PDB file of C-alpha atoms and ligand atoms in Angstrom:
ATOM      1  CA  UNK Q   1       0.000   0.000   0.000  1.00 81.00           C
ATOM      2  CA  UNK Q   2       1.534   3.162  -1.290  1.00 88.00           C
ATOM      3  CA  UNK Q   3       1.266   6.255   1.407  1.00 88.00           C
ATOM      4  CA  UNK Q   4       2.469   9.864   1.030  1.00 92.00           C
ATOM      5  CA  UNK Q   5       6.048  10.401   2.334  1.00 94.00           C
ATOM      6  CA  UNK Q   6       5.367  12.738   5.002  1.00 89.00           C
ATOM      7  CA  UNK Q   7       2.246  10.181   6.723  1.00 86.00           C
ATOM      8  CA  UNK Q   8       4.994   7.743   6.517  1.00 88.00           C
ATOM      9  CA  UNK Q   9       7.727   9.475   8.766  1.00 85.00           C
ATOM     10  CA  UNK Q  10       4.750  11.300  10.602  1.00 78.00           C
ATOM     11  CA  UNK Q  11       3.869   7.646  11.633  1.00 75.00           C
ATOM     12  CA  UNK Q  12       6.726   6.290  12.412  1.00 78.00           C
ATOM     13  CA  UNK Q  13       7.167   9.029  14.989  1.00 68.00           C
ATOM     14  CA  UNK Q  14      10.123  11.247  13.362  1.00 74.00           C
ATOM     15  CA  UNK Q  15       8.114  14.509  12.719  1.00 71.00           C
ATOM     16  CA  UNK Q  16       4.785  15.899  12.149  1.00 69.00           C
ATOM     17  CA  UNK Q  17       3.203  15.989   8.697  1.00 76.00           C
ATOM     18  CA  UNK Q  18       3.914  19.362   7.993  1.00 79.00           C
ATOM     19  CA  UNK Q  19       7.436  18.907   9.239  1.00 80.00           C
ATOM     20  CA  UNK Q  20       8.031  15.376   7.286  1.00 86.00           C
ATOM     21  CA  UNK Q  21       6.733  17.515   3.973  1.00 91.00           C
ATOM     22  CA  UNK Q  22       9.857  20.118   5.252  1.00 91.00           C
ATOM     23  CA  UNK Q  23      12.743  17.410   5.257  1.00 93.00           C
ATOM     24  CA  UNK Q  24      11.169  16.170   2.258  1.00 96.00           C
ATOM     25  CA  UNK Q  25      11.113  19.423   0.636  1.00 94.00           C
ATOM     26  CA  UNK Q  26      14.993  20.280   1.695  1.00 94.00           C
ATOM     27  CA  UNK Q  27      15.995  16.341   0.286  1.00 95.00           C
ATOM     28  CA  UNK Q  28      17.098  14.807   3.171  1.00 95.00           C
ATOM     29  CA  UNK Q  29      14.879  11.672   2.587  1.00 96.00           C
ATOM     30  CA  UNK Q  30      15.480   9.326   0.040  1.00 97.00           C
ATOM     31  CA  UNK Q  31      12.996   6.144  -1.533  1.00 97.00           C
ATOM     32  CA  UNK Q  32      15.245   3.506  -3.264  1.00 96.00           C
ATOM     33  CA  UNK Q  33      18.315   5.480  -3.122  1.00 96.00           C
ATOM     34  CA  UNK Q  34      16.684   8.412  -5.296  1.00 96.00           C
ATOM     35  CA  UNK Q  35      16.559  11.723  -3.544  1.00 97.00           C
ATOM     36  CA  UNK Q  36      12.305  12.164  -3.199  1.00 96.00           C
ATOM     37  CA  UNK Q  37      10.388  14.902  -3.939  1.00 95.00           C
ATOM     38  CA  UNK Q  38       7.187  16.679  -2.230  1.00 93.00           C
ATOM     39  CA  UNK Q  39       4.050  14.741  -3.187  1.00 93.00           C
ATOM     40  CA  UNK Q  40       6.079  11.268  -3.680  1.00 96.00           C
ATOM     41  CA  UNK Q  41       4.392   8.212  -2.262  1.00 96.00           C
ATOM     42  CA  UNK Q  42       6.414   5.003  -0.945  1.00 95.00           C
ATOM     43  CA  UNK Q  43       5.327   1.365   0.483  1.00 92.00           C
ATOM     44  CA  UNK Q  44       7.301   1.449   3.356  1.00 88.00           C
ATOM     45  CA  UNK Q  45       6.667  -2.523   3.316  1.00 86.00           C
ATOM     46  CA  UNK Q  46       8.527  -2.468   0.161  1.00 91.00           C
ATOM     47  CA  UNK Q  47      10.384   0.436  -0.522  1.00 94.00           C
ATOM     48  CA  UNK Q  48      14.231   1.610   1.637  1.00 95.00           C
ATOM     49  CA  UNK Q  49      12.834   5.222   3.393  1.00 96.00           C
ATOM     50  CA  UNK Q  50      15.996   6.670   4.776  1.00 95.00           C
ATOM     51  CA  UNK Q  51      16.039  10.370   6.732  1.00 94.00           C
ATOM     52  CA  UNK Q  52      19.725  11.511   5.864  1.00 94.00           C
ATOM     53  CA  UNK Q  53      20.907   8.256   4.926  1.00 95.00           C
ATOM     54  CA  UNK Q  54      19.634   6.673   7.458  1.00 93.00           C
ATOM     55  CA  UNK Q  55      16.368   3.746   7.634  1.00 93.00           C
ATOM     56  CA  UNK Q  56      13.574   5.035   9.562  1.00 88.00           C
ATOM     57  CA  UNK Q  57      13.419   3.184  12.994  1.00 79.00           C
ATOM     58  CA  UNK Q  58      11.207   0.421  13.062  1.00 76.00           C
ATOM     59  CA  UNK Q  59       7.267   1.480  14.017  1.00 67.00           C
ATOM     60  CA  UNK Q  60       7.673  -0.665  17.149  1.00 56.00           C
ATOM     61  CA  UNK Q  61       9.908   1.670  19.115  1.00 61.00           C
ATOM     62  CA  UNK Q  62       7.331   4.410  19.633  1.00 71.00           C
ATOM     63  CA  UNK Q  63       4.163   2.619  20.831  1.00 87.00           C
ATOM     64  CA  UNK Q  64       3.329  -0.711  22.312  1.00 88.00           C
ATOM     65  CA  UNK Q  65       0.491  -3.215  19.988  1.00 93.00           C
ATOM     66  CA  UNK Q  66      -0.136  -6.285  20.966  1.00 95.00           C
ATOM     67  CA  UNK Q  67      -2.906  -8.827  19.727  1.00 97.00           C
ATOM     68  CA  UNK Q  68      -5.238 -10.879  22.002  1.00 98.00           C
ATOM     69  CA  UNK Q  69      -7.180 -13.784  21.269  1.00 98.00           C
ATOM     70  CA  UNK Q  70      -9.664 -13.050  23.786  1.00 98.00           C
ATOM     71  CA  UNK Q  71     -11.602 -15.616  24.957  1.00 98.00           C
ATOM     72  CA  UNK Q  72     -15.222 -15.549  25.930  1.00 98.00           C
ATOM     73  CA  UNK Q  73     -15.825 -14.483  29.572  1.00 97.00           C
ATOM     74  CA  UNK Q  74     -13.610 -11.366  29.556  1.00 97.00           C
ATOM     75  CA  UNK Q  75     -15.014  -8.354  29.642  1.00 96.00           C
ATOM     76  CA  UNK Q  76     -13.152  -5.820  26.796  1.00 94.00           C
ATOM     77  CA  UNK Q  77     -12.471  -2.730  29.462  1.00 85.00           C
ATOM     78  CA  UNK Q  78      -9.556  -1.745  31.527  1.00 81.00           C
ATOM     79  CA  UNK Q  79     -11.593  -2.067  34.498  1.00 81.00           C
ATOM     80  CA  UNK Q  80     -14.731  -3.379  35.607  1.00 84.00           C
ATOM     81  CA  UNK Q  81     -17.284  -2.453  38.398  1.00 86.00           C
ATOM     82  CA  UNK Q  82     -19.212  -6.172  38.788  1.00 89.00           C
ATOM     83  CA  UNK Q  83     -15.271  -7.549  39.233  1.00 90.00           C
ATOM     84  CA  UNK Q  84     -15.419  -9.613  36.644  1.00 92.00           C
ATOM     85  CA  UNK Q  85     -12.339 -10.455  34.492  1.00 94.00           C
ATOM     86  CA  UNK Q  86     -10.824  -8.002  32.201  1.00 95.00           C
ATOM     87  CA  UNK Q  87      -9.094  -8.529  28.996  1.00 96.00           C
ATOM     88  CA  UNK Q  88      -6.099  -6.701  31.082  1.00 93.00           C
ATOM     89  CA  UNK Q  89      -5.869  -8.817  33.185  1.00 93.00           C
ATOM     90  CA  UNK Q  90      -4.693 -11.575  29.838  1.00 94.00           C
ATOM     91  CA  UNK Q  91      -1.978  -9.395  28.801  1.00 92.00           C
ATOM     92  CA  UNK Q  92      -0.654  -7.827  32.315  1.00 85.00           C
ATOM     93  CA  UNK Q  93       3.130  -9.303  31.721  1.00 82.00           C
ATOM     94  CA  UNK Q  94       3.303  -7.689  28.362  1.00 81.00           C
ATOM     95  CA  UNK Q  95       2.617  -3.755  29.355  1.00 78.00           C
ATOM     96  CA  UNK Q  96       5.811  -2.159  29.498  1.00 70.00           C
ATOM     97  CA  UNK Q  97       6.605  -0.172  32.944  1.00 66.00           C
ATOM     98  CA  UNK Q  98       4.573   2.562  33.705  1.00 66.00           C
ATOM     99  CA  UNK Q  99       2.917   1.975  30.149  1.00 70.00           C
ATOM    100  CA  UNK Q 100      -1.124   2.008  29.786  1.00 80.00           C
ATOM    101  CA  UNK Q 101      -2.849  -0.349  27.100  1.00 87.00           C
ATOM    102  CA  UNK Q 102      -6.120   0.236  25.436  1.00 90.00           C
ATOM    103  CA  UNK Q 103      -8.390  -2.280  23.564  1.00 94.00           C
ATOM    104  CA  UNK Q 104      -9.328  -0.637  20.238  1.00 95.00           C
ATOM    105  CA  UNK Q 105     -13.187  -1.035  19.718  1.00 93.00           C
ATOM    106  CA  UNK Q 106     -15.330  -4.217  21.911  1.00 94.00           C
ATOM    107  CA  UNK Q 107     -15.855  -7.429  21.701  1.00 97.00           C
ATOM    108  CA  UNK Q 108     -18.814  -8.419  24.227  1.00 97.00           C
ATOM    109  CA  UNK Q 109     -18.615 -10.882  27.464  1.00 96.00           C
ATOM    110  CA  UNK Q 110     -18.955 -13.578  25.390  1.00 98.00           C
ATOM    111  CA  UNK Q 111     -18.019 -12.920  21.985  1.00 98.00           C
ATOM    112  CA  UNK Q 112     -14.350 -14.582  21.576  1.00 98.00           C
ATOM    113  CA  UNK Q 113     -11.500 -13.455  19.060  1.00 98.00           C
ATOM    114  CA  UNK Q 114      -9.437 -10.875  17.503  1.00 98.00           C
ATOM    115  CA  UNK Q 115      -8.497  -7.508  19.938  1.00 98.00           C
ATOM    116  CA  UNK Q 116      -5.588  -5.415  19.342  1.00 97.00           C
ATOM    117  CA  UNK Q 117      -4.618  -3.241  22.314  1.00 96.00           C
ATOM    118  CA  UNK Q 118      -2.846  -0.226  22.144  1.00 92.00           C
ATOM    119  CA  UNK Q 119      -1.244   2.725  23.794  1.00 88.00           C
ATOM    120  CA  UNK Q 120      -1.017   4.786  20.339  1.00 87.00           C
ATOM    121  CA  UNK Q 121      -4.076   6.975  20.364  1.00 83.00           C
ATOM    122  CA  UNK Q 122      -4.001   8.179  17.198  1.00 85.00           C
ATOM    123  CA  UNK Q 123      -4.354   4.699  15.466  1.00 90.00           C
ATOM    124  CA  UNK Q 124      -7.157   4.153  17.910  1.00 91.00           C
ATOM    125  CA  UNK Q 125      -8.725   7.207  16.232  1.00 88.00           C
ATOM    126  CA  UNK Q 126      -8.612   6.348  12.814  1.00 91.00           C
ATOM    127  CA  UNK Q 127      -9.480   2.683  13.403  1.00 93.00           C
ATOM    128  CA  UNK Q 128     -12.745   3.413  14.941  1.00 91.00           C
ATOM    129  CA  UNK Q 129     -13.516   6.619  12.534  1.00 90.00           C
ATOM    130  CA  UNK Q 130     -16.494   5.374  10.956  1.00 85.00           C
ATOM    131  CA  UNK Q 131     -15.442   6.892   7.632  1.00 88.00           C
ATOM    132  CA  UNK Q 132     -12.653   4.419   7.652  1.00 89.00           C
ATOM    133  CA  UNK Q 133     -14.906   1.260   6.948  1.00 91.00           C
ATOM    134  CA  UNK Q 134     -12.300  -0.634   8.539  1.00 95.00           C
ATOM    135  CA  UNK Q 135     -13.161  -4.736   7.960  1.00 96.00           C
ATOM    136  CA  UNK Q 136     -14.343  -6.811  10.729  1.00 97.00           C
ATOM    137  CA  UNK Q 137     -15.074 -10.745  10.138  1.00 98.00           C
ATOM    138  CA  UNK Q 138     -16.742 -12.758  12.374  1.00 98.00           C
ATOM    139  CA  UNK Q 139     -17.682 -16.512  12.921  1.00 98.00           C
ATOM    140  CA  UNK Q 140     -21.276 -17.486  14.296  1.00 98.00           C
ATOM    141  CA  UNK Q 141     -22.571 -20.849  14.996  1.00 96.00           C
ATOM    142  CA  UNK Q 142     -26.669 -20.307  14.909  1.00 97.00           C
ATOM    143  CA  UNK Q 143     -29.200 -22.812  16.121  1.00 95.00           C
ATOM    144  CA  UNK Q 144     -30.893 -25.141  12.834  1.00 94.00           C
ATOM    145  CA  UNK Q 145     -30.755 -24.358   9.344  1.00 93.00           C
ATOM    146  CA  UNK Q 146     -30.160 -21.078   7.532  1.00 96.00           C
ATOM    147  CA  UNK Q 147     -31.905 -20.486   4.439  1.00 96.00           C
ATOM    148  CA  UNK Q 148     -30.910 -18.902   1.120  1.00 96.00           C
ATOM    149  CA  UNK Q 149     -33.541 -15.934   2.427  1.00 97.00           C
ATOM    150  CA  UNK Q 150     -31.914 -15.244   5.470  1.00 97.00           C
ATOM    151  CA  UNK Q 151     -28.586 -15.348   4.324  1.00 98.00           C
ATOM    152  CA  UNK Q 152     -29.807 -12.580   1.468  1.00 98.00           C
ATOM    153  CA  UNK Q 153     -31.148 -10.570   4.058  1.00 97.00           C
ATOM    154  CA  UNK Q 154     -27.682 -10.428   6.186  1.00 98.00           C
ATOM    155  CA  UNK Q 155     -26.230  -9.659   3.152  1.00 98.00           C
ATOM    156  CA  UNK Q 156     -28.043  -6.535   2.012  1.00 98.00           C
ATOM    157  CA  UNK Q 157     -28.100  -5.192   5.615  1.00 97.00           C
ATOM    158  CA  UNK Q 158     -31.257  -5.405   8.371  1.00 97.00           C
ATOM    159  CA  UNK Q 159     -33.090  -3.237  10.339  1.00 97.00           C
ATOM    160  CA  UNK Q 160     -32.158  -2.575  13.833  1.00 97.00           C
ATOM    161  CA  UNK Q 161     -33.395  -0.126  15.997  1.00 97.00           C
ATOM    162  CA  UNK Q 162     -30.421   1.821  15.602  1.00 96.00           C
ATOM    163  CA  UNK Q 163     -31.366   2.078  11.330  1.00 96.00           C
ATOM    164  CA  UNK Q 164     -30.487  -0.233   8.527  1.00 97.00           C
ATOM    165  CA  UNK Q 165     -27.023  -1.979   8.465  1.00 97.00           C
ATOM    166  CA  UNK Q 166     -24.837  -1.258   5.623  1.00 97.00           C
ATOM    167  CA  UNK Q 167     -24.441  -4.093   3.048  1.00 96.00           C
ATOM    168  CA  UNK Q 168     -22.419  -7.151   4.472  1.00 97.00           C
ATOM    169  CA  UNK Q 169     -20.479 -10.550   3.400  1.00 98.00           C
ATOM    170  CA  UNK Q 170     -22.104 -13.287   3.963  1.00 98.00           C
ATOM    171  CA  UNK Q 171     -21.285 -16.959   3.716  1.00 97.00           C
ATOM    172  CA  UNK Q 172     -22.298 -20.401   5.259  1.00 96.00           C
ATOM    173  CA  UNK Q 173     -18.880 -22.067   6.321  1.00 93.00           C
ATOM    174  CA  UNK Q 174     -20.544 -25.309   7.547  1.00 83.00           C
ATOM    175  CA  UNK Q 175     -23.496 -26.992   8.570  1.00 79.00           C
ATOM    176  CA  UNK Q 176     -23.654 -30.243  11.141  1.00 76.00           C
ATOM    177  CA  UNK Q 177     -24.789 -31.541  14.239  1.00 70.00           C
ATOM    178  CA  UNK Q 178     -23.442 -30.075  17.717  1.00 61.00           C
ATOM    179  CA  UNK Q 179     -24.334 -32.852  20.354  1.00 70.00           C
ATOM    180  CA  UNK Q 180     -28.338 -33.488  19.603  1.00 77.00           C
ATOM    181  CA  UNK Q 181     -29.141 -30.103  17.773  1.00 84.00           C
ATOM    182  CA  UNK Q 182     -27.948 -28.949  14.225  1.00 90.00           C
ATOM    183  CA  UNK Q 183     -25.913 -26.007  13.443  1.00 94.00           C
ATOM    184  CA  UNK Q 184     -24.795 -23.637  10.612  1.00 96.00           C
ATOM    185  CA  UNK Q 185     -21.558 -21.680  11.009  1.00 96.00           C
ATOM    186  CA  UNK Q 186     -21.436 -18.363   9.210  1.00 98.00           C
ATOM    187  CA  UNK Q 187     -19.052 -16.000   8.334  1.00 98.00           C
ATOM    188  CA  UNK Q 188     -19.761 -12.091   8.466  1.00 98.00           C
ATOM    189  CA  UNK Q 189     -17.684  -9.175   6.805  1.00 98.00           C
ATOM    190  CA  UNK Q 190     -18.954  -5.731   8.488  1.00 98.00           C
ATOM    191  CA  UNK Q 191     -17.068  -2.588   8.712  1.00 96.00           C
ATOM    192  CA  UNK Q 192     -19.776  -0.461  10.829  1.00 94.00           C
ATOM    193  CA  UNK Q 193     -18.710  -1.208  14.644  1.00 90.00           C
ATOM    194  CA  UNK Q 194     -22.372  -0.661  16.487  1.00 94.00           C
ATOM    195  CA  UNK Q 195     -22.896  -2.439  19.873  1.00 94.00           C
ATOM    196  CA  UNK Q 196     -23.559  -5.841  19.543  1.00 97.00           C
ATOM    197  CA  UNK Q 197     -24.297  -5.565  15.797  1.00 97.00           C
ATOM    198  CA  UNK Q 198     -23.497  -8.912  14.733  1.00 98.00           C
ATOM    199  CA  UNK Q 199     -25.748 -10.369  17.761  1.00 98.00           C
ATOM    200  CA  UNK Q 200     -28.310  -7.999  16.472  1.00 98.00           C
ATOM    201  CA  UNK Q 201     -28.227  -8.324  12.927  1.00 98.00           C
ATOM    202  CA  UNK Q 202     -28.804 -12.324  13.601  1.00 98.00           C
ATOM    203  CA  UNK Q 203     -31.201 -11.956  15.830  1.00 98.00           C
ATOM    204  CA  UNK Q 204     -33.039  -9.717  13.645  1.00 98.00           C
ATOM    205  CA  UNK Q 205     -33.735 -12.612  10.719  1.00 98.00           C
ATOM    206  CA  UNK Q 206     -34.793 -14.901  13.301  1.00 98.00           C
ATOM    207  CA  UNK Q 207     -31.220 -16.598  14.673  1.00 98.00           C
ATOM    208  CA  UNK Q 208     -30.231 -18.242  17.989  1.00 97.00           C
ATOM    209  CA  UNK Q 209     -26.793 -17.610  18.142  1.00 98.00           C
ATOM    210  CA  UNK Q 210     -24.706 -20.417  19.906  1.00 96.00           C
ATOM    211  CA  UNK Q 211     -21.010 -18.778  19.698  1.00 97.00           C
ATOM    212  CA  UNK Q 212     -19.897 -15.577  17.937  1.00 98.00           C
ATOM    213  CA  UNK Q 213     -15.752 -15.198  17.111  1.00 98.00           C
ATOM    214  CA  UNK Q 214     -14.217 -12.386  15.426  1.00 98.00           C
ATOM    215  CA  UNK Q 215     -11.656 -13.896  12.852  1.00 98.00           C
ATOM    216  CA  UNK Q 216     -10.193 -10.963  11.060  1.00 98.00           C
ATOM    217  CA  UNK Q 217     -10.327  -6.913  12.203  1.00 98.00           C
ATOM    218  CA  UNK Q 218      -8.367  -4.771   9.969  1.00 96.00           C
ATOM    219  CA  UNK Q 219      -6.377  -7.931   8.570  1.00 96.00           C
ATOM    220  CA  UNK Q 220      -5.036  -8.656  11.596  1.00 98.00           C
ATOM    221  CA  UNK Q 221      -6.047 -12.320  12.404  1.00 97.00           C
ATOM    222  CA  UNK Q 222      -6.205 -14.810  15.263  1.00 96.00           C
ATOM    223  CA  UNK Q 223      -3.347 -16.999  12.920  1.00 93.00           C
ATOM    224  CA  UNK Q 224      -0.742 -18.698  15.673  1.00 92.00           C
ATOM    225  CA  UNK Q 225      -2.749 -17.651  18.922  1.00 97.00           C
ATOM    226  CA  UNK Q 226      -4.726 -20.028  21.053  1.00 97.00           C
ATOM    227  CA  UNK Q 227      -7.689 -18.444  23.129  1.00 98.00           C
ATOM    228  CA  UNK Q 228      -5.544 -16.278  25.813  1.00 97.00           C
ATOM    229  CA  UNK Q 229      -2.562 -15.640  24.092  1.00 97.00           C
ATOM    230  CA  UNK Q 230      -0.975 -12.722  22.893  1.00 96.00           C
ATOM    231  CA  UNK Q 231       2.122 -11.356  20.821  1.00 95.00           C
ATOM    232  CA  UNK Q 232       2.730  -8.757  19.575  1.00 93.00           C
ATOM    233  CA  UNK Q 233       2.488  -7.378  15.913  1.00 94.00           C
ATOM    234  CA  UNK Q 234       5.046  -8.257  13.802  1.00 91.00           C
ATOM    235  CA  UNK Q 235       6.483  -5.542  11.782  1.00 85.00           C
ATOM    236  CA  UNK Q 236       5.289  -6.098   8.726  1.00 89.00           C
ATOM    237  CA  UNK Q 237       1.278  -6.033  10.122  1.00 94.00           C
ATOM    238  CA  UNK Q 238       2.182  -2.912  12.136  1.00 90.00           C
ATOM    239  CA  UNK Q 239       3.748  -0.849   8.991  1.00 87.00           C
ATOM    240  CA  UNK Q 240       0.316  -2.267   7.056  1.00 89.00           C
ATOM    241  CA  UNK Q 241      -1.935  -0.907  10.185  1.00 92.00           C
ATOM    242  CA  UNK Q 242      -0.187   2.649  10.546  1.00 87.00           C
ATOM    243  CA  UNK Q 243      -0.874   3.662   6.383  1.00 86.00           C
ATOM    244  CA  UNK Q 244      -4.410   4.205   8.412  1.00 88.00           C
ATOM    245  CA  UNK Q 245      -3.248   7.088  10.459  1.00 81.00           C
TER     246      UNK Q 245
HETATM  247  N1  URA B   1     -20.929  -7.912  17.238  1.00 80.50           N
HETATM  248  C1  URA B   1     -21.452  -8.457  18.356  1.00 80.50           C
HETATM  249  O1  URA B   1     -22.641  -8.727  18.411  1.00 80.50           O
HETATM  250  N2  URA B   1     -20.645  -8.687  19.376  1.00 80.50           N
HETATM  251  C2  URA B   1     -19.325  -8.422  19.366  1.00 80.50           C
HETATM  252  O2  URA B   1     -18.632  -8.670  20.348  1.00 80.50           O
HETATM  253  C3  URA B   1     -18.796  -7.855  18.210  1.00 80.50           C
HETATM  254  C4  URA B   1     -19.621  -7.612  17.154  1.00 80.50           C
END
């Protein structure tokens, strides 16, 4: 993904925008060993980005990311008033000294899966912005069948009491038997973040939801982690994540 110069040092902490656009402007910052220009765009996955000859640091130094695989029965807030247990309380040995983690965005009590916590506010921002349409995917298991109908429905977005849902991705994964009842597994692509909206949505065509897992949010994906792990980004996902800064 291809990002103007100065967004790319702006994110990787070495000056603001306007004063990226400045080093850029005086040609102290170089794409492929070619002096750049104002306006130029890079791929800082792909391309060498050096500030007077040198690479940028790596995104990691500034801020601290980490993804969860949160399991069901944590509650997605840094604290909580009923006691119960707090995604914090999963990732506790991972927050540097004195250092503060946020989860970006929810994930219900019992609603297992993808959460990337944060200390870097401004990524926060622009991953929530609703303008950003940023993808969400999600795994349900629903009680019985699911017809065609139904599906169609999910897929060209439901009334809730909060309005219509945008459009969505819909497909059935699998179908079987769970003990003595049958059930479908689906898979949902939203990018609107609403509370509960995927519990919501299924409820509102008539399904029973029997588990609900978030599989994907912004690309970032559950690959490698067991329910209660974490790691933390690997530099390659976090140089994808800050273009959205
Ligand atoms: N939609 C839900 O209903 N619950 C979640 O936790 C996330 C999306």
């Amino acid at each position: 993904m291809t990002e103007r110069l100065q967004k790319i040092l702006a994110a990787r902490g070495i000056a603001s925008r306007r004063a990226a656009e400045k080093l850029i402007d005086e040609g102290r910052v170089t794409v492929n060993g070619r002096v750049a220009g104002l306006g130029d765009k890079a791929d800082p996955a792909q391309d060498e980005i050096r500030l007077d000859g040198k690479p940028l640091p790596p995104p990691s130094l500034t801020h601290t990311y980490l993804l969860l695989y949160k399991p069901a029965g944590y509650i997605t807030s840094v604290s909580d008033p009923r006691g119960r247990r707090t995604v914090l309380d999963l990732v506790r040995g991972q927050i540097p000294e004195g250092g503060r983690l946020y989860p970006v965005g929810r994930l219900d009590y019992a609603t297992s899966g993808v959460l990337l916590l944060t200390d870097d506010g401004e990524l926060t921002n622009a991953l929530l912005h609703p303008g950003r349409e940023i993808d969400k995917t999600y795994e349900s298991a629903v009680l019985g069948e699911v017809t065609a109908a139904k599906l169609q429905r999910l897929a060209r977005g439901v009334r809730l009491n909060d309005g219509m849902t945008a459009p969505a991705k819909v497909r059935q994964k699998r179908h079987g038997s769970g003990g003595s009842t049958t059930q479908t597994v689906l898979e949902l692509t939203i990018h609107e973040g609403r509370n509960r909206q995927v519990r919501r949505m299924l409820a509102a065509v008539g399904l029973e939801v029997v588990w609900l897992k978030r599989t994907s949010f912004a690309g970032l994906t559950l690959h490698g982690l067991k329910p209660g792990e974490c790691r933390e980004l690997t530099e390659e996902e976090l140089t994808r994540l800050l273009q959205y800064k």
